[in-house]
Every structure is written in structure tokens, then in C-alpha cells.
Amino acid sequence: MLPGLRRIEGYRGGYVLRRAASDEVEFVVLNFFDSLEAVQRFAGPDYATAVFEPEAKRLLNRIETVALHYEVRARTADWP
């Protein structure tokens, strides 16, 4: 995760998931925020546009430019 995320009010942590495919490696990043307002503090008013660090853009072959946002409706495990 980006160290700067921890400084954003309403940020609750996240996961970086990795999956090796036959010809590439895929990453999925899940970040948890208290509210959509907290997401906007991080991503700005156009929060549906994915935010990437310049270094990540250089390392990845392709990126998803749209960020999807979901509400957590249930959970079965404790997480920070």
C-alpha cells in the first residue's frame, strides 16, 4: 500500500492480491475506507478514475483506469 494512504482520514487498510497466470502476473488492490467522502479525500472529485503512483505505471504492462467502489455489506473475518 502507499504509505501516504495511512495519513488519510477514514482509510482503514487494504490488500494487494497477486495471481500468476500463464503469461503474466495479475495484481488486484483492495483499499478500505470509512465512506465515499474518505475515498474522495484520497482520489479527488473524479474518484472513479483509478489512482496510480508513477512508479507503478512504469512497472505494469497495463492498468485498469476505472476504480470500482463497493459497500461492505457483510464480513466473516476480522481485519484492521
Short mmCIF file of N, CA and C in Angstrom, two decimals:
data_model
loop_
_atom_site.label_atom_id
_atom_site.label_comp_id
_atom_site.label_asym_id
_atom_site.label_seq_id
_atom_site.Cartn_x
_atom_site.Cartn_y
_atom_site.Cartn_z
N MET A 1 0.83 -1.18 0.00
CA MET A 1 0.00 0.00 0.00
C MET A 1 0.88 1.24 0.00
N LEU A 2 0.31 2.27 -0.43
CA LEU A 2 1.03 3.54 -0.40
C LEU A 2 1.11 4.04 1.03
N PRO A 3 2.30 4.36 1.51
CA PRO A 3 2.41 4.84 2.89
C PRO A 3 1.55 6.07 3.15
N GLY A 4 1.37 6.91 2.15
CA GLY A 4 0.56 8.11 2.31
C GLY A 4 -0.90 7.84 2.60
N LEU A 5 -1.38 6.66 2.22
CA LEU A 5 -2.79 6.33 2.48
C LEU A 5 -3.10 6.33 3.97
N ARG A 6 -2.17 5.89 4.77
CA ARG A 6 -2.41 5.81 6.23
C ARG A 6 -2.68 7.18 6.84
N ARG A 7 -2.27 8.23 6.17
CA ARG A 7 -2.49 9.58 6.69
C ARG A 7 -3.86 10.15 6.33
N ILE A 8 -4.59 9.45 5.48
CA ILE A 8 -5.90 9.94 5.04
C ILE A 8 -6.96 9.55 6.06
N GLU A 9 -7.67 10.55 6.54
CA GLU A 9 -8.74 10.29 7.50
C GLU A 9 -9.77 9.37 6.84
N GLY A 10 -10.11 8.29 7.52
CA GLY A 10 -11.10 7.36 7.01
C GLY A 10 -10.52 6.17 6.28
N TYR A 11 -9.19 6.12 6.07
CA TYR A 11 -8.57 4.96 5.43
C TYR A 11 -8.41 3.86 6.47
N ARG A 12 -8.81 2.64 6.13
CA ARG A 12 -8.81 1.55 7.09
C ARG A 12 -7.89 0.38 6.74
N GLY A 13 -7.12 0.50 5.67
CA GLY A 13 -6.20 -0.57 5.31
C GLY A 13 -6.56 -1.17 3.96
N GLY A 14 -5.81 -2.18 3.57
CA GLY A 14 -6.08 -2.77 2.27
C GLY A 14 -5.28 -4.03 2.03
N TYR A 15 -5.44 -4.56 0.86
CA TYR A 15 -4.75 -5.78 0.43
C TYR A 15 -4.23 -5.60 -0.99
N VAL A 16 -3.10 -6.23 -1.28
CA VAL A 16 -2.63 -6.37 -2.65
C VAL A 16 -2.66 -7.86 -2.94
N LEU A 17 -3.49 -8.26 -3.90
CA LEU A 17 -3.63 -9.65 -4.27
C LEU A 17 -2.82 -9.91 -5.53
N ARG A 18 -2.19 -11.07 -5.61
CA ARG A 18 -1.34 -11.43 -6.75
C ARG A 18 -1.77 -12.78 -7.27
N ARG A 19 -1.85 -12.90 -8.60
CA ARG A 19 -2.19 -14.17 -9.25
C ARG A 19 -1.28 -14.37 -10.45
N ALA A 20 -0.58 -15.50 -10.45
CA ALA A 20 0.29 -15.82 -11.58
C ALA A 20 -0.54 -16.52 -12.64
N ALA A 21 -0.56 -15.97 -13.82
CA ALA A 21 -1.23 -16.58 -14.97
C ALA A 21 -0.16 -17.19 -15.87
N SER A 22 -0.57 -17.80 -16.96
CA SER A 22 0.41 -18.48 -17.81
C SER A 22 1.42 -17.53 -18.43
N ASP A 23 1.00 -16.32 -18.79
CA ASP A 23 1.93 -15.41 -19.47
C ASP A 23 2.13 -14.07 -18.77
N GLU A 24 1.51 -13.89 -17.60
CA GLU A 24 1.68 -12.64 -16.88
C GLU A 24 1.28 -12.82 -15.42
N VAL A 25 1.53 -11.81 -14.63
CA VAL A 25 1.13 -11.79 -13.23
C VAL A 25 0.10 -10.67 -13.07
N GLU A 26 -0.98 -10.97 -12.42
CA GLU A 26 -2.07 -10.00 -12.22
C GLU A 26 -2.08 -9.56 -10.76
N PHE A 27 -2.31 -8.27 -10.55
CA PHE A 27 -2.45 -7.72 -9.21
C PHE A 27 -3.82 -7.06 -9.09
N VAL A 28 -4.44 -7.24 -7.94
CA VAL A 28 -5.68 -6.55 -7.61
C VAL A 28 -5.44 -5.85 -6.27
N VAL A 29 -5.78 -4.58 -6.20
CA VAL A 29 -5.60 -3.82 -4.97
C VAL A 29 -6.98 -3.51 -4.40
N LEU A 30 -7.17 -3.87 -3.14
CA LEU A 30 -8.41 -3.56 -2.41
C LEU A 30 -8.06 -2.61 -1.29
N ASN A 31 -8.66 -1.45 -1.28
CA ASN A 31 -8.48 -0.48 -0.20
C ASN A 31 -9.81 -0.29 0.49
N PHE A 32 -9.76 -0.14 1.81
CA PHE A 32 -10.96 0.04 2.60
C PHE A 32 -10.99 1.43 3.22
N PHE A 33 -12.12 2.10 3.05
CA PHE A 33 -12.33 3.44 3.57
C PHE A 33 -13.64 3.45 4.35
N ASP A 34 -13.76 4.37 5.29
CA ASP A 34 -14.99 4.51 6.07
C ASP A 34 -16.18 4.96 5.24
N SER A 35 -15.92 5.75 4.21
CA SER A 35 -17.02 6.36 3.46
C SER A 35 -16.55 6.78 2.07
N LEU A 36 -17.49 7.10 1.23
CA LEU A 36 -17.16 7.62 -0.08
C LEU A 36 -16.47 8.98 0.03
N GLU A 37 -16.81 9.74 1.05
CA GLU A 37 -16.14 11.02 1.28
C GLU A 37 -14.66 10.81 1.56
N ALA A 38 -14.31 9.75 2.29
CA ALA A 38 -12.91 9.44 2.54
C ALA A 38 -12.20 9.05 1.25
N VAL A 39 -12.88 8.32 0.37
CA VAL A 39 -12.32 7.98 -0.94
C VAL A 39 -12.03 9.26 -1.72
N GLN A 40 -12.95 10.19 -1.68
CA GLN A 40 -12.77 11.46 -2.40
C GLN A 40 -11.60 12.26 -1.83
N ARG A 41 -11.36 12.18 -0.53
CA ARG A 41 -10.20 12.87 0.05
C ARG A 41 -8.91 12.30 -0.54
N PHE A 42 -8.91 11.01 -0.84
CA PHE A 42 -7.73 10.36 -1.44
C PHE A 42 -7.66 10.62 -2.94
N ALA A 43 -8.74 10.34 -3.65
CA ALA A 43 -8.72 10.31 -5.12
C ALA A 43 -9.17 11.61 -5.76
N GLY A 44 -9.81 12.47 -5.00
CA GLY A 44 -10.31 13.71 -5.57
C GLY A 44 -11.75 13.56 -6.06
N PRO A 45 -12.31 14.62 -6.62
CA PRO A 45 -13.72 14.59 -7.02
C PRO A 45 -14.02 13.58 -8.13
N ASP A 46 -13.04 13.27 -8.97
CA ASP A 46 -13.24 12.26 -10.02
C ASP A 46 -12.75 10.92 -9.50
N TYR A 47 -13.35 10.45 -8.40
CA TYR A 47 -12.88 9.26 -7.69
C TYR A 47 -13.09 7.96 -8.47
N ALA A 48 -13.80 7.99 -9.58
CA ALA A 48 -13.96 6.79 -10.41
C ALA A 48 -12.75 6.55 -11.32
N THR A 49 -11.84 7.52 -11.37
CA THR A 49 -10.60 7.35 -12.12
C THR A 49 -9.55 6.76 -11.17
N ALA A 50 -8.98 5.62 -11.54
CA ALA A 50 -8.02 4.94 -10.68
C ALA A 50 -6.78 5.80 -10.47
N VAL A 51 -6.22 5.72 -9.26
CA VAL A 51 -5.03 6.49 -8.88
C VAL A 51 -3.85 5.53 -8.81
N PHE A 52 -2.78 5.85 -9.53
CA PHE A 52 -1.57 5.04 -9.52
C PHE A 52 -0.37 5.92 -9.27
N GLU A 53 0.57 5.40 -8.50
CA GLU A 53 1.85 6.08 -8.33
C GLU A 53 2.61 6.00 -9.65
N PRO A 54 3.41 6.99 -9.98
CA PRO A 54 4.19 6.95 -11.22
C PRO A 54 5.04 5.68 -11.35
N GLU A 55 5.63 5.22 -10.24
CA GLU A 55 6.45 4.01 -10.29
C GLU A 55 5.62 2.80 -10.70
N ALA A 56 4.40 2.69 -10.19
CA ALA A 56 3.53 1.57 -10.57
C ALA A 56 3.21 1.61 -12.05
N LYS A 57 2.96 2.79 -12.57
CA LYS A 57 2.68 2.93 -14.01
C LYS A 57 3.85 2.46 -14.85
N ARG A 58 5.06 2.71 -14.38
CA ARG A 58 6.25 2.28 -15.13
C ARG A 58 6.43 0.77 -15.08
N LEU A 59 6.06 0.13 -13.96
CA LEU A 59 6.29 -1.29 -13.78
C LEU A 59 5.22 -2.19 -14.40
N LEU A 60 4.02 -1.69 -14.54
CA LEU A 60 2.91 -2.52 -15.01
C LEU A 60 2.74 -2.42 -16.52
N ASN A 61 2.44 -3.55 -17.14
CA ASN A 61 2.20 -3.57 -18.59
C ASN A 61 0.90 -2.89 -18.96
N ARG A 62 -0.10 -3.06 -18.12
CA ARG A 62 -1.39 -2.42 -18.37
C ARG A 62 -2.08 -2.17 -17.03
N ILE A 63 -2.97 -1.20 -17.03
CA ILE A 63 -3.69 -0.85 -15.80
C ILE A 63 -5.17 -0.65 -16.13
N GLU A 64 -5.99 -0.87 -15.14
CA GLU A 64 -7.40 -0.52 -15.25
C GLU A 64 -7.52 0.95 -14.88
N THR A 65 -8.14 1.72 -15.73
CA THR A 65 -8.22 3.16 -15.46
C THR A 65 -9.44 3.55 -14.64
N VAL A 66 -10.37 2.62 -14.47
CA VAL A 66 -11.59 2.89 -13.72
C VAL A 66 -11.51 2.21 -12.36
N ALA A 67 -11.78 2.94 -11.31
CA ALA A 67 -11.83 2.39 -9.96
C ALA A 67 -13.28 2.07 -9.62
N LEU A 68 -13.50 0.86 -9.16
CA LEU A 68 -14.84 0.44 -8.76
C LEU A 68 -14.97 0.57 -7.26
N HIS A 69 -16.14 0.98 -6.81
CA HIS A 69 -16.38 1.21 -5.38
C HIS A 69 -17.57 0.39 -4.93
N TYR A 70 -17.40 -0.30 -3.81
CA TYR A 70 -18.44 -1.16 -3.26
C TYR A 70 -18.63 -0.85 -1.78
N GLU A 71 -19.82 -1.11 -1.28
CA GLU A 71 -20.09 -1.03 0.15
C GLU A 71 -19.91 -2.43 0.73
N VAL A 72 -19.25 -2.52 1.87
CA VAL A 72 -19.16 -3.80 2.58
C VAL A 72 -20.49 -4.03 3.27
N ARG A 73 -21.15 -5.10 2.90
CA ARG A 73 -22.46 -5.42 3.47
C ARG A 73 -22.39 -6.52 4.51
N ALA A 74 -21.35 -7.34 4.46
CA ALA A 74 -21.17 -8.42 5.44
C ALA A 74 -19.70 -8.79 5.42
N ARG A 75 -19.23 -9.33 6.51
CA ARG A 75 -17.88 -9.85 6.57
C ARG A 75 -17.84 -11.08 7.48
N THR A 76 -16.88 -11.95 7.22
CA THR A 76 -16.76 -13.17 8.02
C THR A 76 -15.42 -13.23 8.75
N ALA A 77 -14.57 -12.23 8.57
CA ALA A 77 -13.26 -12.22 9.22
C ALA A 77 -12.97 -10.83 9.78
N ASP A 78 -12.18 -10.82 10.82
CA ASP A 78 -11.73 -9.54 11.37
C ASP A 78 -10.57 -9.02 10.53
N TRP A 79 -10.52 -7.74 10.30
CA TRP A 79 -9.41 -7.11 9.59
C TRP A 79 -9.26 -5.70 10.14
N PRO A 80 -8.05 -5.18 10.03
CA PRO A 80 -7.81 -3.85 10.63
C PRO A 80 -8.59 -2.75 9.96
#
